[in-house]
mmCIF file of C-alpha atoms in Angstrom:
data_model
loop_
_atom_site.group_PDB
_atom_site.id
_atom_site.type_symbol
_atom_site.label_atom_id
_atom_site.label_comp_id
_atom_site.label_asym_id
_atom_site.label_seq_id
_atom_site.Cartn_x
_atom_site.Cartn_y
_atom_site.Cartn_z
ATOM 1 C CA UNK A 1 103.122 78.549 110.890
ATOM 2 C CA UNK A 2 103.558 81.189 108.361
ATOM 3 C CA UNK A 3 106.991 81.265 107.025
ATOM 4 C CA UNK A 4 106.898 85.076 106.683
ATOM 5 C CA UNK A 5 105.927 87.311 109.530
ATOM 6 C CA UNK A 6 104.721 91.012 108.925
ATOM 7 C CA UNK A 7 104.564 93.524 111.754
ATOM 8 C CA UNK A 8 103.114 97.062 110.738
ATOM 9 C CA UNK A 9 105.449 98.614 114.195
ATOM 10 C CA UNK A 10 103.484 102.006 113.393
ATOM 11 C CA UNK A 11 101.986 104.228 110.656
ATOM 12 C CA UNK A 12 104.221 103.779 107.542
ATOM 13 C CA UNK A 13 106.625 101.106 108.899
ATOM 14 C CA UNK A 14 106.021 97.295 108.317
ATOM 15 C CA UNK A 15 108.717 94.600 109.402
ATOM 16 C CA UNK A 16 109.178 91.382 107.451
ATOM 17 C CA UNK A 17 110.653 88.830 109.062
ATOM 18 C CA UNK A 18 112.033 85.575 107.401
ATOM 19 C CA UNK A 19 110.587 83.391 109.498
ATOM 20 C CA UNK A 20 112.617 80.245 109.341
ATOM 21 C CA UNK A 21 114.780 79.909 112.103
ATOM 22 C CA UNK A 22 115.151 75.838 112.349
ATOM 23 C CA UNK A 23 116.890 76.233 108.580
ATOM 24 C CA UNK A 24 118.389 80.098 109.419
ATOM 25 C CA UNK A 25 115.693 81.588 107.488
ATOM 26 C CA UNK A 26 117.274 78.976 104.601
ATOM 27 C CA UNK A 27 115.142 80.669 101.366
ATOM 28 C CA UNK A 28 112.690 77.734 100.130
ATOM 29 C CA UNK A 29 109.935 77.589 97.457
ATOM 30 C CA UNK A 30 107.469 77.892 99.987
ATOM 31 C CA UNK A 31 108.575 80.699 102.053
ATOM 32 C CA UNK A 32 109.973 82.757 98.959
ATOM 33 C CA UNK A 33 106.552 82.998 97.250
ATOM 34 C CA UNK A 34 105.043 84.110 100.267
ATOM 35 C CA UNK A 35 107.894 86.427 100.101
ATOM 36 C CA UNK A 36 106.713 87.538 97.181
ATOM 37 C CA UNK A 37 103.661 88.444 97.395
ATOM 38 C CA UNK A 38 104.115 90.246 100.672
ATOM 39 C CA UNK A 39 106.225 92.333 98.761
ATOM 40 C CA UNK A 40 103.993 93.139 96.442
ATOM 41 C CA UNK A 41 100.639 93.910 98.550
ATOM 42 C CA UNK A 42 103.098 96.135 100.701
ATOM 43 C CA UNK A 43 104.394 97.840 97.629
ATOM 44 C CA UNK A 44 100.611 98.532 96.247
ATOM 45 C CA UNK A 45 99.553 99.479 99.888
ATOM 46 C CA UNK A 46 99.333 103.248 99.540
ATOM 47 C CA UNK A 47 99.541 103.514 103.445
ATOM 48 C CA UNK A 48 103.138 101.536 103.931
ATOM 49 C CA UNK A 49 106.410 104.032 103.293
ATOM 50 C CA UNK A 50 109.012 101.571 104.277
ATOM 51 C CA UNK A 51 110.268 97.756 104.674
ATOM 52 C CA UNK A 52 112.457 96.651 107.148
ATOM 53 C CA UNK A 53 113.572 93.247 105.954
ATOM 54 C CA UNK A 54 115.101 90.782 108.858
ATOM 55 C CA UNK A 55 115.269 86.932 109.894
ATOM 56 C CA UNK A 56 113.582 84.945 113.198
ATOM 57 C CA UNK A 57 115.848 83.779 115.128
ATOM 58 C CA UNK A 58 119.702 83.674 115.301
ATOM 59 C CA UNK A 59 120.399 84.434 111.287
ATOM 60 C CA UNK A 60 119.091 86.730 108.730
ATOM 61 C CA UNK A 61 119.434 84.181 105.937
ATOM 62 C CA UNK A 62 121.516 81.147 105.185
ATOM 63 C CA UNK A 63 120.842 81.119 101.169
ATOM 64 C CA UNK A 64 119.155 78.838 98.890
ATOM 65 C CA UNK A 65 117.809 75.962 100.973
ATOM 66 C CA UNK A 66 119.667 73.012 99.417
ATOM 67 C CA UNK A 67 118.136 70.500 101.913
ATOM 68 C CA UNK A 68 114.126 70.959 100.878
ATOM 69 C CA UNK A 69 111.879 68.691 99.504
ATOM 70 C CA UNK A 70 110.179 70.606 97.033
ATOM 71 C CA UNK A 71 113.758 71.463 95.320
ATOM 72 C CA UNK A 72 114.792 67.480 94.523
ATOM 73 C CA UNK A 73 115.010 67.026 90.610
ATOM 74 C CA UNK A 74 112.155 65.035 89.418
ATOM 75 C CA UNK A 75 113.306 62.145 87.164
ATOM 76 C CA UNK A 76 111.320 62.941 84.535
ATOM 77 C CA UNK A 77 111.966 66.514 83.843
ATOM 78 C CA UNK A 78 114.796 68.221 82.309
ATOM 79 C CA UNK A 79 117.882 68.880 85.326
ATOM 80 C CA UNK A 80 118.585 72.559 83.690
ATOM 81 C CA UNK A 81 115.245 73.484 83.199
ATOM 82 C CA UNK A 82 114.338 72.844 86.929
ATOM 83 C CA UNK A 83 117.407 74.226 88.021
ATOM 84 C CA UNK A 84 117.454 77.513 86.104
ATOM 85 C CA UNK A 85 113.494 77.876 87.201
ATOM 86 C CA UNK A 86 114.693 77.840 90.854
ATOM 87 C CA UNK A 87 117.348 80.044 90.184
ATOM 88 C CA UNK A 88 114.905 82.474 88.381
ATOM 89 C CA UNK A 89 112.378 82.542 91.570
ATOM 90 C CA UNK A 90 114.972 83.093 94.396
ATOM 91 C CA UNK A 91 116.545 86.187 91.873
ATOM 92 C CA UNK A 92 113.010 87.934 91.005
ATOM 93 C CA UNK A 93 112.692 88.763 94.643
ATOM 94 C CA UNK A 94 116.115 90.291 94.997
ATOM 95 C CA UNK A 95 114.809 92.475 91.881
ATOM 96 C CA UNK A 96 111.277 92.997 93.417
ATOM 97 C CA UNK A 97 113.184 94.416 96.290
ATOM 98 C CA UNK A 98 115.207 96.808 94.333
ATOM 99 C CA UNK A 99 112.410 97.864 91.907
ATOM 100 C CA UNK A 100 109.837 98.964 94.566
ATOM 101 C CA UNK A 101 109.084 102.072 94.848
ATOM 102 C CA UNK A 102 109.119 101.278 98.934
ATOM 103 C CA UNK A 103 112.168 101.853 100.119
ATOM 104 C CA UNK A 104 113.436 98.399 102.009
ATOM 105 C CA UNK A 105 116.192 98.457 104.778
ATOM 106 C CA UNK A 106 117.941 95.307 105.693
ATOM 107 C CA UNK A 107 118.521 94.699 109.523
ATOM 108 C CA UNK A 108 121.230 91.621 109.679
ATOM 109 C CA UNK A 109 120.796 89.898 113.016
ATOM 110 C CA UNK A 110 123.735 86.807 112.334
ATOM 111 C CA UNK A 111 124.381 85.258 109.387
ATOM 112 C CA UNK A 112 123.925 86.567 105.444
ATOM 113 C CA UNK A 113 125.614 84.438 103.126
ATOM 114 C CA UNK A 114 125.070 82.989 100.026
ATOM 115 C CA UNK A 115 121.605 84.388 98.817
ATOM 116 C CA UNK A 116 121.153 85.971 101.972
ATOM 117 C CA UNK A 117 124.366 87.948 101.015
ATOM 118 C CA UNK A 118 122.574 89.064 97.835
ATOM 119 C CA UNK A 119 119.333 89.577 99.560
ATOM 120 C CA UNK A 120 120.728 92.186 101.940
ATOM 121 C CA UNK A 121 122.448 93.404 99.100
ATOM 122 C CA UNK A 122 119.596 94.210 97.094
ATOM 123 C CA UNK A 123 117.917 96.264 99.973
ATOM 124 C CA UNK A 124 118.177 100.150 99.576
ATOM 125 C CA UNK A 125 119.991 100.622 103.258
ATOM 126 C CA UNK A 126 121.533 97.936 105.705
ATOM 127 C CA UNK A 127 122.175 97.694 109.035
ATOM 128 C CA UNK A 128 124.041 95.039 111.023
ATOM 129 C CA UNK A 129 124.158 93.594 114.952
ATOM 130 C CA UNK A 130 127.546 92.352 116.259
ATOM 131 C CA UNK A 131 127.201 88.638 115.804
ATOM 132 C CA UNK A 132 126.286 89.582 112.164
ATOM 133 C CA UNK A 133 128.426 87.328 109.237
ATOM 134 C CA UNK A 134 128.791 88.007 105.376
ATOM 135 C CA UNK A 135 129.926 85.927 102.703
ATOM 136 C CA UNK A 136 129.242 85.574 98.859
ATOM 137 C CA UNK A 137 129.832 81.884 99.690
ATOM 138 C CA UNK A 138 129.211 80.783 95.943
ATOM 139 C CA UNK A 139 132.647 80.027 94.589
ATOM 140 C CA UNK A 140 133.389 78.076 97.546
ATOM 141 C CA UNK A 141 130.513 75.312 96.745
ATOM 142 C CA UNK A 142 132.169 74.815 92.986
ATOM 143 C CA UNK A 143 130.041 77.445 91.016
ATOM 144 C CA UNK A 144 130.485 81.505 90.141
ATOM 145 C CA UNK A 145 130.171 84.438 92.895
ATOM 146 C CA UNK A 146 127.997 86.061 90.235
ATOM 147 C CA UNK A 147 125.202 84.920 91.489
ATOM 148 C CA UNK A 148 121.703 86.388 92.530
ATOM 149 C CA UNK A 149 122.777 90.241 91.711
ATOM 150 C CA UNK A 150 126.173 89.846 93.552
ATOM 151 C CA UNK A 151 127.891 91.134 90.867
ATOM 152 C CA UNK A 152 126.082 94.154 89.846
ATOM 153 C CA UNK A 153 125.478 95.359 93.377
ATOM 154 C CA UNK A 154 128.470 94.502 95.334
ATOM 155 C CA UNK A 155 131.095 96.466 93.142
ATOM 156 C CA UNK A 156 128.853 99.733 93.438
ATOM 157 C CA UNK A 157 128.169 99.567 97.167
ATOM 158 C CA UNK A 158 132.175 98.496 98.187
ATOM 159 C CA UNK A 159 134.296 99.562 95.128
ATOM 160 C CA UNK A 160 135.627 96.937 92.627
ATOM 161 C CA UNK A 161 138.326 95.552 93.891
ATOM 162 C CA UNK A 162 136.854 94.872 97.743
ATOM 163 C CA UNK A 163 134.058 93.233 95.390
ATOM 164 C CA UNK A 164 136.235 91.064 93.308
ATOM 165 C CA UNK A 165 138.660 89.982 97.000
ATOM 166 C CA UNK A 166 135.388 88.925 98.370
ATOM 167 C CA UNK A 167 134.031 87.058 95.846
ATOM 168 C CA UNK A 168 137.013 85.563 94.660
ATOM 169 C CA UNK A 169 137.751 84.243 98.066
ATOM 170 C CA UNK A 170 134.184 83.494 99.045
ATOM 171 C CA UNK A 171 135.480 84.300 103.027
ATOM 172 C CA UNK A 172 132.538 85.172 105.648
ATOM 173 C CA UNK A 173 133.789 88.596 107.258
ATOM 174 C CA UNK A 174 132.378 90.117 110.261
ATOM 175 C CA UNK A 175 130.167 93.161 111.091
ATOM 176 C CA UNK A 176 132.677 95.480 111.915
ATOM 177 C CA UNK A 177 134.662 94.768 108.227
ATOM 178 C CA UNK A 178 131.137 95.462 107.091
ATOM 179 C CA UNK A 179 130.880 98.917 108.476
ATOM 180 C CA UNK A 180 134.370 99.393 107.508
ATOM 181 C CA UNK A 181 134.012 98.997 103.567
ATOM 182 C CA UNK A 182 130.356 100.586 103.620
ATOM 183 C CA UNK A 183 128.438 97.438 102.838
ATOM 184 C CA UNK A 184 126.186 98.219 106.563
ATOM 185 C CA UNK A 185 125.945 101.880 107.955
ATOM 186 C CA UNK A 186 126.001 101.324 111.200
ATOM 187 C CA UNK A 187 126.709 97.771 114.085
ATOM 188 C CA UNK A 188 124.512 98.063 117.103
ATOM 189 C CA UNK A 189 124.671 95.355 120.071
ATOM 190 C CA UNK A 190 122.878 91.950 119.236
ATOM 191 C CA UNK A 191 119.269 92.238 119.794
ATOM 192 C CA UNK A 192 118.873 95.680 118.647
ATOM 193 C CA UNK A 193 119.401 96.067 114.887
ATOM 194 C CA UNK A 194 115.506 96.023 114.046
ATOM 195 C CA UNK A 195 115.430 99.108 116.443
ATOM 196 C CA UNK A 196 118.595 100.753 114.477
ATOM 197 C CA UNK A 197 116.639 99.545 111.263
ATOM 198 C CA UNK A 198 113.543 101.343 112.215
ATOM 199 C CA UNK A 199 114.999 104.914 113.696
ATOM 200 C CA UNK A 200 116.156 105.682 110.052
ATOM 201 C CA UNK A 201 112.412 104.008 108.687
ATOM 202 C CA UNK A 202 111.141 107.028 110.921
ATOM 203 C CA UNK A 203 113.131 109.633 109.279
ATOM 204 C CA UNK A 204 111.982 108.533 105.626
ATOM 205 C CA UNK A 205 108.412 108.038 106.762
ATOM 206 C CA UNK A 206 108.573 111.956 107.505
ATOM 207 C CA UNK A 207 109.533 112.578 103.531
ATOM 208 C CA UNK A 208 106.610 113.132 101.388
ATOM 209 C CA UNK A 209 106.143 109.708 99.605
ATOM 210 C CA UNK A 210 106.189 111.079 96.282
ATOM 211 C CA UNK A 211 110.080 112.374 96.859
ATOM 212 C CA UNK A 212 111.376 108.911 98.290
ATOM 213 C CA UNK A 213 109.665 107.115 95.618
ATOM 214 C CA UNK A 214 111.392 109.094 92.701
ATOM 215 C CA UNK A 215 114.657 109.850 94.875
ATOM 216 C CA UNK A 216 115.027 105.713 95.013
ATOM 217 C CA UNK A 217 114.105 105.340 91.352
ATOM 218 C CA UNK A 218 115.887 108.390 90.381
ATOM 219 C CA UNK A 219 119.269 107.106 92.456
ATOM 220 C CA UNK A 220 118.857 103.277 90.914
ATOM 221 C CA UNK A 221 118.508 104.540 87.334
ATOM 222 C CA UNK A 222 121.485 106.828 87.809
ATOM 223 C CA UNK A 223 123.848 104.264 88.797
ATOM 224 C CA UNK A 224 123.704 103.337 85.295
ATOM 225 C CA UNK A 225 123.611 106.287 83.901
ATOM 226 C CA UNK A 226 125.930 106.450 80.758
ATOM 227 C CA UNK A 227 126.794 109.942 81.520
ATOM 228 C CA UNK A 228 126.811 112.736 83.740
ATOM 229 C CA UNK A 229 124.647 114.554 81.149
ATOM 230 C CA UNK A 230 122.131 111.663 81.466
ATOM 231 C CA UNK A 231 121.937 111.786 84.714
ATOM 232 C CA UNK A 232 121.634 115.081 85.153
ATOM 233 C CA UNK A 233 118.504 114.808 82.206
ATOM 234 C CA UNK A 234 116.993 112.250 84.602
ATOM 235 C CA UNK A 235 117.133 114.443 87.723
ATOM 236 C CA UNK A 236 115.578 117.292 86.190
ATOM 237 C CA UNK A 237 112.781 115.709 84.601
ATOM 238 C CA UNK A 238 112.001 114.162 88.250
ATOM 239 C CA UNK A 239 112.292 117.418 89.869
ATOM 240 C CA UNK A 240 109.838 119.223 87.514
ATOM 241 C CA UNK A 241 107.594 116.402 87.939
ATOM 242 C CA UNK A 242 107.741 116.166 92.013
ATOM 243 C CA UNK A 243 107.574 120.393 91.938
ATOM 244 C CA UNK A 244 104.391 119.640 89.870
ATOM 245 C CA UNK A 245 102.516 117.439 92.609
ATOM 246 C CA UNK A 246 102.436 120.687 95.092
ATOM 247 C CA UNK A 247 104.371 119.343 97.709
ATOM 248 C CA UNK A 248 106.949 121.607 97.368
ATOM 249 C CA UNK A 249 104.370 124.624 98.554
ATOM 250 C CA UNK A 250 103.088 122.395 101.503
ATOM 251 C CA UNK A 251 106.473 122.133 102.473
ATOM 252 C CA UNK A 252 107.397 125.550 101.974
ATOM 253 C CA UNK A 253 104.158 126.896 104.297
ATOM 254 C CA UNK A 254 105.098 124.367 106.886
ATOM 255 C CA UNK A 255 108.024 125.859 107.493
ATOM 256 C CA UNK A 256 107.037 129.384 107.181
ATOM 257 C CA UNK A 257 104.525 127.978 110.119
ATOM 258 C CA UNK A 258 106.525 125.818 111.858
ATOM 259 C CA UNK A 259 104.501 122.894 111.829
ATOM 260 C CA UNK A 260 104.218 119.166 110.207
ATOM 261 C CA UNK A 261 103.469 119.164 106.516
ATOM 262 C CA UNK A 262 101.177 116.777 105.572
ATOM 263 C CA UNK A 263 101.800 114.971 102.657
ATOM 264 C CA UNK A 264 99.199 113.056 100.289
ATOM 265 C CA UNK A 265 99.565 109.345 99.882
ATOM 266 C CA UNK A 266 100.568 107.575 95.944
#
């Protein structure tokens, strides 16, 4: 059985589902580099405009999957070596997800903790069912809360100081203390946060792809920005260059008309 399942629902919208619900979608060697390169074939596909990333079963995702087989040390090879390269493959798909230029939306059914904490985290929009939990778990199991991206995305989705209580602690909180620090937009009922995940996939899918691609990249980059003069710099450069693809007069006539603009693919 494939440890990833990917559903295209309709025209534009694929779900990817973590499909490991014996371990709670527990992220192992094995299903994160089929991870991986799902990612990227739906990131090349010209034809997909968004991800909606969620987990089989009764979790989203437990973490790192302590318990497999393929992560015991072997004897003969150097303990930091092996456990920095496992480290290194579980964070390049948290940065796959925030580099592509497909926007990915995170639909938590239960449980994100650990590197499922950082995995929703990295996703450009997230969504939550009742019986979701959350908890950057890390500093509770004897290492750093910094882990995975935590600490570069937490701070700018919740504010610095809800960041640093919740990582310092390493508590699981609930779906509604989700919603109420902005971490998820919205709680539906258990059962129907795919659904909620995939009404706002419809409204980017009707964006012309060359816009969401550069207002993701654009929005990423500015984060960083190392002042409001940069980012305005960065904004206007992608403006000139999305004016420049003709969209903007397809859009224009299809108002004017009143009907559907049709956009070309990347």
């Amino acid at each position: 059985m494939s440890e990833i399942i990917i559903d295209e629902i309709e025209p534009g919208v694929v779900v990817l589902t973590m499909n490991r619900p014996e371990r709670l979608n527990a992220l192992a060697p094995a299903m994160l580099e089929q991870m991986r390169q799902a990612l990227i074939e739906l990131d090349e596909a010209p034809g997909v405009r968004v991800v909606v990333l969620t987990g089989a079963g009764r979790a989203f995702c437990a973490g790192a999957d302590v318990k497999s087989e393929d992560n015991t040390p072997s004897p003969s090879k150097n303990p930091v070596a092996q456990v920095f390269h496992s480290q290194e493959q579980i964070a390049s798909i948290h940065e796959l997800i925030h580099r592509m230029r497909t926007p990915v939306i995170a639909a938590v059914n239960g449980v994100a903790v650990g590197g499922g904490f950082s995995l929703a985290l990295a996703c450009d929009v997230r969504f939550a069912s009742e019986s979701a939990r959350f908890g950057s778990i890390f500093v509770t199991r004897g290492v750093s809360s910094c882990d995975m991206g935590t600490s570069y995305l937490l701070p700018r989705i919740v504010g610095i100081s809800r960041a640093a209580e919740l990582m310092l602690t390493g508590r699981i909180f609930d779906a509604n203390e989700a919603r109420g620090i902005g971490l998820v937009q919205d709680v539906v009922d258990d059962g129907a946060v795919v659904d909620r995940a995939l009404a706002t996939a419809r409204q980017i899918v009707a964006n012309a792809p060359m816009a969401v691609w550069m207002t993701k990249e654009t929005l990423w980059q500015n984060i960083d920005a190392p002042s409001f003069r940069h980012a305005l710099d960065t904004e206007n450069r992608t403006q000139v260059m999305c004016s420049f693809s003709g969209e903007i007069r397809q859009a224009f006539d299809a108002f004017v008309n009143q009907t559907t603009p049709q956009w070309k693919q990347l």
